[in-house]
Tab-separated table of C-alpha atoms in Angstrom:
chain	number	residue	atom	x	y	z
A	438	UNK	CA	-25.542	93.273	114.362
A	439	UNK	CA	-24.166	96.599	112.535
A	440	UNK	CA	-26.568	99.403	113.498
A	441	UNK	CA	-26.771	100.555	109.928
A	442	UNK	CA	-28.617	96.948	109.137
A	443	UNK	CA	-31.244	98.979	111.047
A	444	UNK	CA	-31.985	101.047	108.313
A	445	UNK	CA	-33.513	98.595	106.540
A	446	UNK	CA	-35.968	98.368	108.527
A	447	UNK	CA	-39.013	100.427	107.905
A	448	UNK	CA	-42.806	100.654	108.099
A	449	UNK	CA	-44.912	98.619	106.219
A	450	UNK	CA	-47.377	101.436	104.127
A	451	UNK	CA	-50.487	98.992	105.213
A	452	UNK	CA	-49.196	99.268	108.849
A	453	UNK	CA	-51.698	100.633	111.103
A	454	UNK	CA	-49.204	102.136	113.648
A	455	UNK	CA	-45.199	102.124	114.217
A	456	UNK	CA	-42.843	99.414	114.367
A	457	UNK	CA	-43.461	97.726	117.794
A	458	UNK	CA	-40.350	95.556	119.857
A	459	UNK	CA	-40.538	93.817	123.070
A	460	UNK	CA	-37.298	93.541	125.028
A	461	UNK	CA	-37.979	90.699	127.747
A	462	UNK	CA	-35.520	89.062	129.902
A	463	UNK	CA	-36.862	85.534	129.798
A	464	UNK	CA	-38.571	83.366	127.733
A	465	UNK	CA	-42.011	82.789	128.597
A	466	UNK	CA	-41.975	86.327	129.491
A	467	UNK	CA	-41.726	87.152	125.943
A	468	UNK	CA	-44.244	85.190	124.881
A	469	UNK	CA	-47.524	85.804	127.844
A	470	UNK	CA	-46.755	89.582	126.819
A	471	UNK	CA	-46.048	89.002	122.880
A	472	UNK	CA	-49.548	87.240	122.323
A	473	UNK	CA	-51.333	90.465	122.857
A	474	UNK	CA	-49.705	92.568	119.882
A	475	UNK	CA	-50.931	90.168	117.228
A	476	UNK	CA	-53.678	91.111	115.466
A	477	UNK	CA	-54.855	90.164	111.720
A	478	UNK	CA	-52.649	92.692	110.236
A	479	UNK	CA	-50.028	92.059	112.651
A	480	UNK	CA	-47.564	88.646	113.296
A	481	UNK	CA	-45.684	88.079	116.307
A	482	UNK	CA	-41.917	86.760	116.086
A	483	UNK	CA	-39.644	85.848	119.520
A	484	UNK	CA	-36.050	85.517	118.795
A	485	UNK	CA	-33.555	84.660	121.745
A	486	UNK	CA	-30.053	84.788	119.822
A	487	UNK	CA	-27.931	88.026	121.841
A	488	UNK	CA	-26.338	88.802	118.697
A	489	UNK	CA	-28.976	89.252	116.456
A	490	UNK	CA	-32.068	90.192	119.026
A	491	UNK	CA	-33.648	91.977	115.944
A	492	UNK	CA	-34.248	90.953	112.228
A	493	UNK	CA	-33.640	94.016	110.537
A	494	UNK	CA	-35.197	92.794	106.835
A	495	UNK	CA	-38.600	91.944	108.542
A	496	UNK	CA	-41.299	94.584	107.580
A	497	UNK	CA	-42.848	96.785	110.138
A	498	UNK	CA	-46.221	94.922	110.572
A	499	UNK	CA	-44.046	92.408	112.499
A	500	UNK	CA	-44.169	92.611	116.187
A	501	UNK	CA	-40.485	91.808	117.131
A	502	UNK	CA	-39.727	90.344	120.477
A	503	UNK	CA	-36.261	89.115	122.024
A	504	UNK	CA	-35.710	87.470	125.164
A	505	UNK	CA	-32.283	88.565	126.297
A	506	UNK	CA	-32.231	85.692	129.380
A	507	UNK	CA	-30.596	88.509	131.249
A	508	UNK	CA	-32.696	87.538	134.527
A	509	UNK	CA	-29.955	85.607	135.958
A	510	UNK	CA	-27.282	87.662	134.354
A	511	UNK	CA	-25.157	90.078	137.456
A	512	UNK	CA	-26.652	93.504	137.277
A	513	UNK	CA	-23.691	95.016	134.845
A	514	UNK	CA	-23.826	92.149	132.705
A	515	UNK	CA	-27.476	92.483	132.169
A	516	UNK	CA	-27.343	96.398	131.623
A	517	UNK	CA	-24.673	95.094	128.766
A	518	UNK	CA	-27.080	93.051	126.802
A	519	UNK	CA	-30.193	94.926	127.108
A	520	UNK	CA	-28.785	98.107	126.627
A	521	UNK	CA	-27.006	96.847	123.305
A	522	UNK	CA	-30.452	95.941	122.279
A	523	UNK	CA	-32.005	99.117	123.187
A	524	UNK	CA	-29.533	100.872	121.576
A	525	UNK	CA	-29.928	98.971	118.339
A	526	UNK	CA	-33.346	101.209	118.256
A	527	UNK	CA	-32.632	104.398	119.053
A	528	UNK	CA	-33.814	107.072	117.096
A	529	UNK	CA	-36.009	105.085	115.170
A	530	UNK	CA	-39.783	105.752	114.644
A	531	UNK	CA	-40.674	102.583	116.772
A	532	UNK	CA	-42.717	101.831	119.913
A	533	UNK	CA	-40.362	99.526	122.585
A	534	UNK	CA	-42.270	97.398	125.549
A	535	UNK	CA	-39.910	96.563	128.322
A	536	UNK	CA	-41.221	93.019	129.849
A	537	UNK	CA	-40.467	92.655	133.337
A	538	UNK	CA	-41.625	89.170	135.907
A	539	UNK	CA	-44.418	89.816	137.375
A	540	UNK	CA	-43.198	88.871	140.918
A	541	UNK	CA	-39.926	91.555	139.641
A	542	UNK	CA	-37.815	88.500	139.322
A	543	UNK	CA	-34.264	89.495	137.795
A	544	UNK	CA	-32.341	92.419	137.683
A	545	UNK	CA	-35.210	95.124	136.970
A	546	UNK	CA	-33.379	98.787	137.905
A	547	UNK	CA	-30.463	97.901	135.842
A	548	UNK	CA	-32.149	97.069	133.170
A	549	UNK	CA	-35.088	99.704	132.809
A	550	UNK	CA	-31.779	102.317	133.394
A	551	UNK	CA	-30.071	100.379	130.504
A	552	UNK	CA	-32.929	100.253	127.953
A	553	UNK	CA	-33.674	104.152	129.141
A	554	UNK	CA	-30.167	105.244	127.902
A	555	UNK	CA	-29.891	102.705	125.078
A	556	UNK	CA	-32.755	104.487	123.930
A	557	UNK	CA	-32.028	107.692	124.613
A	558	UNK	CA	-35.145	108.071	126.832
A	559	UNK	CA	-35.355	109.597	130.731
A	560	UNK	CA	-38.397	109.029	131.829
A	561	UNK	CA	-39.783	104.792	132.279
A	562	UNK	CA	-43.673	103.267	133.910
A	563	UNK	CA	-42.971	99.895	135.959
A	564	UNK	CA	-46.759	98.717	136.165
A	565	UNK	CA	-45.279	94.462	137.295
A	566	UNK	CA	-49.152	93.989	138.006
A	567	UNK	CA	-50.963	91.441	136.636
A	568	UNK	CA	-54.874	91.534	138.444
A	569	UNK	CA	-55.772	87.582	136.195
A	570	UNK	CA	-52.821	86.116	137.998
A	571	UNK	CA	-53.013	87.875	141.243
A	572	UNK	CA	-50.246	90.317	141.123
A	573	UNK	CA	-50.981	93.834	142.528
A	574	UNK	CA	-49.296	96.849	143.512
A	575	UNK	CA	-50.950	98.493	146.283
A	576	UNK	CA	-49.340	101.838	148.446
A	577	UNK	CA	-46.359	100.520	146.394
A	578	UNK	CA	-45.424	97.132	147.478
A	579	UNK	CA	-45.891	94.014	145.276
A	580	UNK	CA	-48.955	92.005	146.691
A	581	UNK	CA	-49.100	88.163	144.745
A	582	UNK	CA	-51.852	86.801	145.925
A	583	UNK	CA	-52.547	89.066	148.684
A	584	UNK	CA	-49.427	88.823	150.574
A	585	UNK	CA	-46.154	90.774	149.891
A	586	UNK	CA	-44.045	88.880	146.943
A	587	UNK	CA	-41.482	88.577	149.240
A	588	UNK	CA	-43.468	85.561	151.364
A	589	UNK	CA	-44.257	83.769	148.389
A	590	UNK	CA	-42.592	81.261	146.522
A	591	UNK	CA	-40.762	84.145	144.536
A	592	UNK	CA	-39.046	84.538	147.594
A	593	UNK	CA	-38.099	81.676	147.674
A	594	UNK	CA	-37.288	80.715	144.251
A	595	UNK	CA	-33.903	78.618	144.499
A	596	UNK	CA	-32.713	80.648	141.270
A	597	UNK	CA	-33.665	84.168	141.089
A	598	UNK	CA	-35.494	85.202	144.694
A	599	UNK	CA	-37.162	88.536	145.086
A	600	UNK	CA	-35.391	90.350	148.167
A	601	UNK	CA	-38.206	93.336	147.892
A	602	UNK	CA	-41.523	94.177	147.590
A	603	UNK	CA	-41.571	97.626	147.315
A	604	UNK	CA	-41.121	99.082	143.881
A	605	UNK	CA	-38.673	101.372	145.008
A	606	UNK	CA	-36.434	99.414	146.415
A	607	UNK	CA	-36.348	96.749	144.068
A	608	UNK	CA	-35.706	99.500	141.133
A	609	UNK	CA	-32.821	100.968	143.311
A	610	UNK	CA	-31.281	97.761	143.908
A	611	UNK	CA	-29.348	97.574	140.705
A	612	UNK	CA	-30.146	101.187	139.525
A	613	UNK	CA	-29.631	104.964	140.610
A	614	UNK	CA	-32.975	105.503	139.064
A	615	UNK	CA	-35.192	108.561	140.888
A	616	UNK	CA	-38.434	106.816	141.951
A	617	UNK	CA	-41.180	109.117	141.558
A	618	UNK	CA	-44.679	106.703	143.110
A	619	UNK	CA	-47.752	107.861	142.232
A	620	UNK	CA	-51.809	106.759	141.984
A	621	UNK	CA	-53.131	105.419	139.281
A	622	UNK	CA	-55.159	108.721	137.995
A	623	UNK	CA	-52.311	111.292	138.935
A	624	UNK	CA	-49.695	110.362	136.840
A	625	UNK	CA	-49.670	113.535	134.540
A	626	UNK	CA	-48.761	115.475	137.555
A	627	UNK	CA	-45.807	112.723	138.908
A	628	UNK	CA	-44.324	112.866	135.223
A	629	UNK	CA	-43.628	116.462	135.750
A	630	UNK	CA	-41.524	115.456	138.802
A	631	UNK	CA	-40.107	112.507	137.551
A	632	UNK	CA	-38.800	114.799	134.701
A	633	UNK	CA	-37.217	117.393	137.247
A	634	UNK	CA	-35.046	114.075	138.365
A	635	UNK	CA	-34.311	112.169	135.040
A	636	UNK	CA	-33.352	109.230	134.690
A	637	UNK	CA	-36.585	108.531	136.519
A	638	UNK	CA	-39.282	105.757	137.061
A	639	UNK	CA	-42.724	106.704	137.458
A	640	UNK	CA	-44.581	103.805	139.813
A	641	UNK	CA	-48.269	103.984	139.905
A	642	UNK	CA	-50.476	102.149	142.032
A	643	UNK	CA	-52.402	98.865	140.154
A	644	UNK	CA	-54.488	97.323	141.998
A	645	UNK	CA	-57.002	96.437	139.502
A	646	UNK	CA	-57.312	96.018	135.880
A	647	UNK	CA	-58.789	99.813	135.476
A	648	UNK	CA	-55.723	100.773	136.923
A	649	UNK	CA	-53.509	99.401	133.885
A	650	UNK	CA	-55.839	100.653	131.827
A	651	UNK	CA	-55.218	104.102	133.161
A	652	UNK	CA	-52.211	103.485	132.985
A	653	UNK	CA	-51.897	102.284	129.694
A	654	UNK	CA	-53.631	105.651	128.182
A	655	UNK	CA	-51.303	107.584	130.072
A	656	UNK	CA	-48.776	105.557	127.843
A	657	UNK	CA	-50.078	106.558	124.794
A	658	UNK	CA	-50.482	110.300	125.194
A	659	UNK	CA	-46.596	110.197	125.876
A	660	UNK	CA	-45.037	107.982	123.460
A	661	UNK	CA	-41.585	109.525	124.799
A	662	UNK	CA	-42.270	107.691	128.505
A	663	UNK	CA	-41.376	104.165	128.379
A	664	UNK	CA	-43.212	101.554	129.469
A	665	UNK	CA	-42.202	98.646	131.888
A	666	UNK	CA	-44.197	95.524	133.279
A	667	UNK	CA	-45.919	92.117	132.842
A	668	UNK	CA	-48.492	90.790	130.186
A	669	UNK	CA	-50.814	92.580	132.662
A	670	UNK	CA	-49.993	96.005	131.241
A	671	UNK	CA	-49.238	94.806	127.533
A	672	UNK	CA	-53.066	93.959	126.897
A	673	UNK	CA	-54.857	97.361	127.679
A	674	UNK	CA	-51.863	99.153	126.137
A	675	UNK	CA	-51.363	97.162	123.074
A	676	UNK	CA	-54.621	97.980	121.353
A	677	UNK	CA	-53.884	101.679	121.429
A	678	UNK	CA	-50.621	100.882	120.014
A	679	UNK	CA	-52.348	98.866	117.147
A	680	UNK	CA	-55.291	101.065	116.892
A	681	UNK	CA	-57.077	98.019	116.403
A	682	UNK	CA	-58.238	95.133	119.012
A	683	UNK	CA	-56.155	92.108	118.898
A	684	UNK	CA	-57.310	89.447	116.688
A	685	UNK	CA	-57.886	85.517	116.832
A	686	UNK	CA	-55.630	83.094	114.297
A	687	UNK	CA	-57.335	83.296	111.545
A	688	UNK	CA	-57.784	79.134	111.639
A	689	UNK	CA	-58.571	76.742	114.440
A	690	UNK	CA	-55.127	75.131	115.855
A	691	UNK	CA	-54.589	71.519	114.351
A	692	UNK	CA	-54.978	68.953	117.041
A	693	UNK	CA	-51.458	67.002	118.131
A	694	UNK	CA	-50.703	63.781	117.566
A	695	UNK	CA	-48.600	63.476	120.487
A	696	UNK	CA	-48.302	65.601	123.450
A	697	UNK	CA	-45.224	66.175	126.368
A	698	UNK	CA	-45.473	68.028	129.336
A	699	UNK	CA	-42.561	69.443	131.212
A	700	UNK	CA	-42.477	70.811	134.760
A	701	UNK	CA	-39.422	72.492	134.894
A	702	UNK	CA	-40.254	75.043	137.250
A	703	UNK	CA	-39.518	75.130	141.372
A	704	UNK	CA	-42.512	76.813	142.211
A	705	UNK	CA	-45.602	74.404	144.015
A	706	UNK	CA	-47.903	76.171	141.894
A	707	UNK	CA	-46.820	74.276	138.800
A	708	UNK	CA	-46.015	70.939	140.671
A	709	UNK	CA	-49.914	71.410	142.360
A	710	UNK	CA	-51.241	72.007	138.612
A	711	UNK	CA	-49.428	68.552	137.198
A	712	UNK	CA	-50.936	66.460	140.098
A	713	UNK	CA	-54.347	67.688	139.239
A	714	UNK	CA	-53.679	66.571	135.760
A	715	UNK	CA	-52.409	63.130	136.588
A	716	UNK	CA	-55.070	62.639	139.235
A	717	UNK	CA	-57.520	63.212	136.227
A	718	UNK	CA	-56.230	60.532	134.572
A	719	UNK	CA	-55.481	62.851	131.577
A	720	UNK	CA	-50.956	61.730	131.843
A	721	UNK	CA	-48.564	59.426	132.914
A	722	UNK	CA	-45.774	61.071	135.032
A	723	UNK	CA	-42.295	60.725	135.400
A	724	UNK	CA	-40.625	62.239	138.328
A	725	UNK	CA	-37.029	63.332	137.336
A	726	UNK	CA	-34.849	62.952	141.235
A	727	UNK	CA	-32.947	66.211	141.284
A	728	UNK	CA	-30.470	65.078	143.783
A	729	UNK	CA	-29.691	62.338	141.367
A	730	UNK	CA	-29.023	65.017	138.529
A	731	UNK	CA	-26.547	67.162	140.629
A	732	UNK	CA	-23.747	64.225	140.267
A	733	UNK	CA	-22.105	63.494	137.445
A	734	UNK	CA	-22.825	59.507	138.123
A	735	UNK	CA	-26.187	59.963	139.527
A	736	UNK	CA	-27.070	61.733	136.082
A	737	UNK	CA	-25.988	59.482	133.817
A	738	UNK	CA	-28.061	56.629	135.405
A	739	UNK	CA	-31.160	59.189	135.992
A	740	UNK	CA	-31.432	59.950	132.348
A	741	UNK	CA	-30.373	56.764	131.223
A	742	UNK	CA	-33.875	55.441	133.662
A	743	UNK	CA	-35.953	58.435	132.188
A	744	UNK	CA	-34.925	57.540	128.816
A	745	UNK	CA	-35.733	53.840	128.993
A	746	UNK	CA	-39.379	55.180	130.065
A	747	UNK	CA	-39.585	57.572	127.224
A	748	UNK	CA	-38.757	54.923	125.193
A	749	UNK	CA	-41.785	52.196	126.293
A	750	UNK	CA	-44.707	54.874	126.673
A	751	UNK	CA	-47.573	54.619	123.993
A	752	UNK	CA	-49.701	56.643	125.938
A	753	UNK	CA	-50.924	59.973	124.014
A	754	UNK	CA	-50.017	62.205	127.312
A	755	UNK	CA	-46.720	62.051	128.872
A	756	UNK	CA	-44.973	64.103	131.566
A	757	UNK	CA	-41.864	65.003	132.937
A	758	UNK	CA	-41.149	66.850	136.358
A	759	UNK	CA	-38.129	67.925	137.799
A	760	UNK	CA	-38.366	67.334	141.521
A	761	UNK	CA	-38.762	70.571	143.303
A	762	UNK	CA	-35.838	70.526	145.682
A	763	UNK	CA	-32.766	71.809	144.002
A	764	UNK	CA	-29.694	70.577	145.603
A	765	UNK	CA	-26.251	71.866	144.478
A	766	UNK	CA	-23.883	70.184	142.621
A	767	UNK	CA	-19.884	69.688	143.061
A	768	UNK	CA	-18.451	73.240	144.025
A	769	UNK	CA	-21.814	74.453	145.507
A	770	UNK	CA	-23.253	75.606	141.933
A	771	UNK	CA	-26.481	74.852	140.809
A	772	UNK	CA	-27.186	72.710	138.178
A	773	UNK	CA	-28.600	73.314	134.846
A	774	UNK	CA	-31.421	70.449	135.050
A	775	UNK	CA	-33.712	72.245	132.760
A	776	UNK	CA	-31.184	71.145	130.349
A	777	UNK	CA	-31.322	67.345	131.002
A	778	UNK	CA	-34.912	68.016	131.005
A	779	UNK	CA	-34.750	69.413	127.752
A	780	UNK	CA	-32.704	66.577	126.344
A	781	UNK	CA	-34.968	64.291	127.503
A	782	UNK	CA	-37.822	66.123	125.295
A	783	UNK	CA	-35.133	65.970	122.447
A	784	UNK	CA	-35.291	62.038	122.675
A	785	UNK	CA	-39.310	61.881	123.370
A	786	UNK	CA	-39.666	63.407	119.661
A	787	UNK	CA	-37.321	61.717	118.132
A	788	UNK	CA	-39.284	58.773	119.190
A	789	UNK	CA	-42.071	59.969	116.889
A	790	UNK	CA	-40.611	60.890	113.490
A	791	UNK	CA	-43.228	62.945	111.185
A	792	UNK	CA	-46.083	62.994	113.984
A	793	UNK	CA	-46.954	66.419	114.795
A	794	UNK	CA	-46.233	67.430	118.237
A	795	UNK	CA	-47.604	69.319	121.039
A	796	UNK	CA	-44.872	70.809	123.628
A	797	UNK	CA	-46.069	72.246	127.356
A	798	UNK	CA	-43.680	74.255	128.861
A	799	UNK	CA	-43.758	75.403	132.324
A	800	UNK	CA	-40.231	78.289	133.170
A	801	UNK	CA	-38.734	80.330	131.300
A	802	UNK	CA	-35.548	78.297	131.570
A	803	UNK	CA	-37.114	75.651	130.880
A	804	UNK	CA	-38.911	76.845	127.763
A	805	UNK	CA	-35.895	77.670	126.571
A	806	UNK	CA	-33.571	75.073	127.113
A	807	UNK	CA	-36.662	72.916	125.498
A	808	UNK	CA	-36.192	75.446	122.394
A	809	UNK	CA	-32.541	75.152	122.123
A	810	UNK	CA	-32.418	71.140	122.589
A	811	UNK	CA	-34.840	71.105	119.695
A	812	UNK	CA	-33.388	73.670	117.563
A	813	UNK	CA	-35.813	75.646	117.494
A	814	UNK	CA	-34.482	79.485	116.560
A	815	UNK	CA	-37.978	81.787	116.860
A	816	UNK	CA	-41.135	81.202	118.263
A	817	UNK	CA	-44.411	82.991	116.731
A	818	UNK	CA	-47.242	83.499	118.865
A	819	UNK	CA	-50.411	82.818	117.765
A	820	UNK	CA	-52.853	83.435	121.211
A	821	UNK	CA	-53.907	82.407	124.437
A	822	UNK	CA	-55.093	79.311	126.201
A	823	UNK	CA	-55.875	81.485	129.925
A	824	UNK	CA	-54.406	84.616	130.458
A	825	UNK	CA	-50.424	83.975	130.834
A	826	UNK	CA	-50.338	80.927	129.196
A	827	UNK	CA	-50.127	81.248	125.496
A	828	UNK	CA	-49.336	78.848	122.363
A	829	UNK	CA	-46.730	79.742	119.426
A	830	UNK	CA	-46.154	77.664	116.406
A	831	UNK	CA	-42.592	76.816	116.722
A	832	UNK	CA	-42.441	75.006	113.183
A	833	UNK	CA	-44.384	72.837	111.235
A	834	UNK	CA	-44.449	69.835	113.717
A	835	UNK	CA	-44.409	71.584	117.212
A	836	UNK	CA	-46.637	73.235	118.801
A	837	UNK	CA	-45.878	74.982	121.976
A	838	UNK	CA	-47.624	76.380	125.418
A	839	UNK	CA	-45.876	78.372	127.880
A	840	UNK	CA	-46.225	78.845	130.966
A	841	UNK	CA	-44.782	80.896	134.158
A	842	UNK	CA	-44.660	78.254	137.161
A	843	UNK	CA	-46.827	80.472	139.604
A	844	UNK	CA	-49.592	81.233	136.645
A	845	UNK	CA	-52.708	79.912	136.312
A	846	UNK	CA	-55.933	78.215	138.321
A	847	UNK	CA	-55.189	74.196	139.519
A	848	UNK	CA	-56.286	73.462	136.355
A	849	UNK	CA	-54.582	75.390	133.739
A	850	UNK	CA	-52.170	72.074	132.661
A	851	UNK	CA	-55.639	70.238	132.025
A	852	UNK	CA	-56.744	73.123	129.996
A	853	UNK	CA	-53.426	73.075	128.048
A	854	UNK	CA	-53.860	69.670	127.513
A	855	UNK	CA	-57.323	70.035	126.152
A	856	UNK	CA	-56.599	73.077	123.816
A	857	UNK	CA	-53.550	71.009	122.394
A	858	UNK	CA	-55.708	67.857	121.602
A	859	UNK	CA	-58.374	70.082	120.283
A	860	UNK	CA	-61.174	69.112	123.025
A	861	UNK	CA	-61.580	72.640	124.262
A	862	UNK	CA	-61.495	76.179	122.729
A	863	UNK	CA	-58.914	79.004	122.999
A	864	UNK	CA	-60.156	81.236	126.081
């Protein structure tokens, strides 16, 4: 997109504040973090096409976010496509969020140093803590669940493992960032510092949600510091953004007609979470067997068998998993079976022409290989089910809830399931 499209543009005169976009680098990151900048006088768009990551004819009271999938991108091809984003911006009266993973998933250095000089900016806050899903940073190591991030099943993720859990490391991995660490209360002092050694990061310990929140006003006194984390740090600092506290949809969610769940994620969390649900009696469950998937025969007949059982279900609750082990295919690569997971949600609603649908997503890959099967071009949040786990409107027949595979209690997919049929509120 031409930068001059850019000028178009421009604040909205009933806007309460500036322009505000979210660069995030995968899809359900965009949306946990999104959910919290929509208020009544403010929508929420997610777009996820690289070559048009902003719409430049949208006024400014819409909140624009675009998911870059750069997380599994190589360190200089990330830099690329955030920083062309970033740069898209620069020297415009606007307010930019940089999402990161929570667990600091992806290539995180290169692309805070990226969005920094796309935006013509020195000084960045990487605050990855997220106390409701039990991510802290404490003496500057990544705790999830009280253990480094590195034991965890981030660690272990087949796709994108976290080698770190110290901040500083995990910045300098694919940066040449300074690191400047600092507590949570003594950040005006480490700011001087960090701006002695530009291009800088300031990392302050979070341990708790007073932290972000200290954090977060820190933020707004210096609009010329960018800031850098999860969902955890977008909802303190997006009401003092807005200037206003973030509102409800303005009309209770229509119940679904129909409703898919898709497990698309590695981690046991989200496998844990769909047994619960089946156990409850609230879904019938199909198993998708990964090894299967990773040869070209073996696939064919796997989806053909998953298809067949699409096909014959009448039941108002259906699920998909992929099996948790992810085996290589032919030349050692792995294989894309969020895809054929996708597909297989393709053929589910075509099953049920005109119905309105309701779409559970857990993975960012998943969510959006689910978005581009369906052709589905921008998602618009509209709140949150639990914390991390919100819903968007993705047209007028689907309605969608994502979810990060280690978020959420053992019962967040009953929960989802609940909201979506209209038996429970919006928490």
């Amino acid at each position: 997109m031409p930068e001059e499209e850019l000028c178009a543009i421009e604040e909205a005169p009933s806007s309460p504040s500036l322009p505000i976009y979210v660069l995030a680098d995968d899809l359900t990151g965009a949306a946990d973090s999104a959910t919290y900048f929509r208020t009544a006088l403010r929508r929420v768009r997610i777009a996820f096409d690289p070559a048009r990551p902003w719409q430049p004819l949208h006024p400014g009271d819409l909140v624009q976010v675009f998911d870059s999938e750069s997380r599994g991108l190589q360190p200089a091809e990330a830099a690329a496509v955030v920083g062309q984003a970033a740069r898209l911006l620069a020297g415009r009266p606007a307010r930019v969020f940089k999402k990161v993973d929570s667990t600091l998933r992806g290539n995180v250095g290169a692309e805070i140093e990226a969005t920094l000089h796309g935006l013509g900016r020195e000084v960045a806050l990487l605050a990855p803590a997220f106390p409701a899903n039990g991510r802290l940073v404490v003496a500057g190591r990544l705790l999830v669940d009280g253990r480094p991030v590195t034991e965890t099943a981030a660690g272990r993720d087949p796709v994108h493992p976290v080698r770190h859990d110290r901040l500083a490391d995990v910045v300098l991995a694919t940066s040449s960032l300074a690191v400047v660490e600092s507590g949570a209360v003594e950040l005006e002092e480490a700011l001087g510092e960090a701006r002695r050694r530009s291009p800088a990061v300031l990392v302050p310990e979070t341990k708790s949600e007073e932290d972000l929140a200290e954090a977060a006003r820190f933020l707004a006194r210096h609009p010329e510091v960018l800031p850098v984390g999860s969902a955890g740090l977008a909802r303190p600092l997006a009401p003092l953004w807005l200037r206003e506290e973030p509102s409800p949809p303005a009309a209770p969610m229509k119940a679904v007609d129909r409703l898919l769940v898709l497990v698309g994620s590695a981690n046991p969390k989200a496998h844990a979470q769909l047994e619960r649900l089946v156990a409850a009696g609230e879904a019938l469950r199909l198993r998708l067997d990964t090894p299967c998937l990773a040869e070209p025969a073996g696939r064919e007949e796997e989806l053909a068998r998953a298809s067949r059982w699409l096909a014959t279900q009448t039941a108002r609750v259906v699920a998909v998993e992929l099996a948790p082990e992810r085996p290589a295919g032919a030349g050692g690569t792995l294989p894309h079976f969020e895809a054929d997971l996708a597909e297989l949600a393709r053929f589910w609603a075509s099953t049920s022409p005109g119905r309105r649908l309701g779409l559970v997503s857990t993975g960012g890959d998943t969510t959006l290989a689910l978005c581009r099967a369906l052709r589905i071009d921008a998602l618009w949040p509209q709140g949150e089910v639990i914390p991390g786990m919100p819903w968007s409107e993705a047209d007028d027949r689907f309605v969608l809830i994502s979810k990060a595979g280690g978020f959420g209690a053992e019962d967040a997919l009953l929960r989802a399931v609940d909201f979506l049929l209209a038996r429970g509120k919006e928490g």
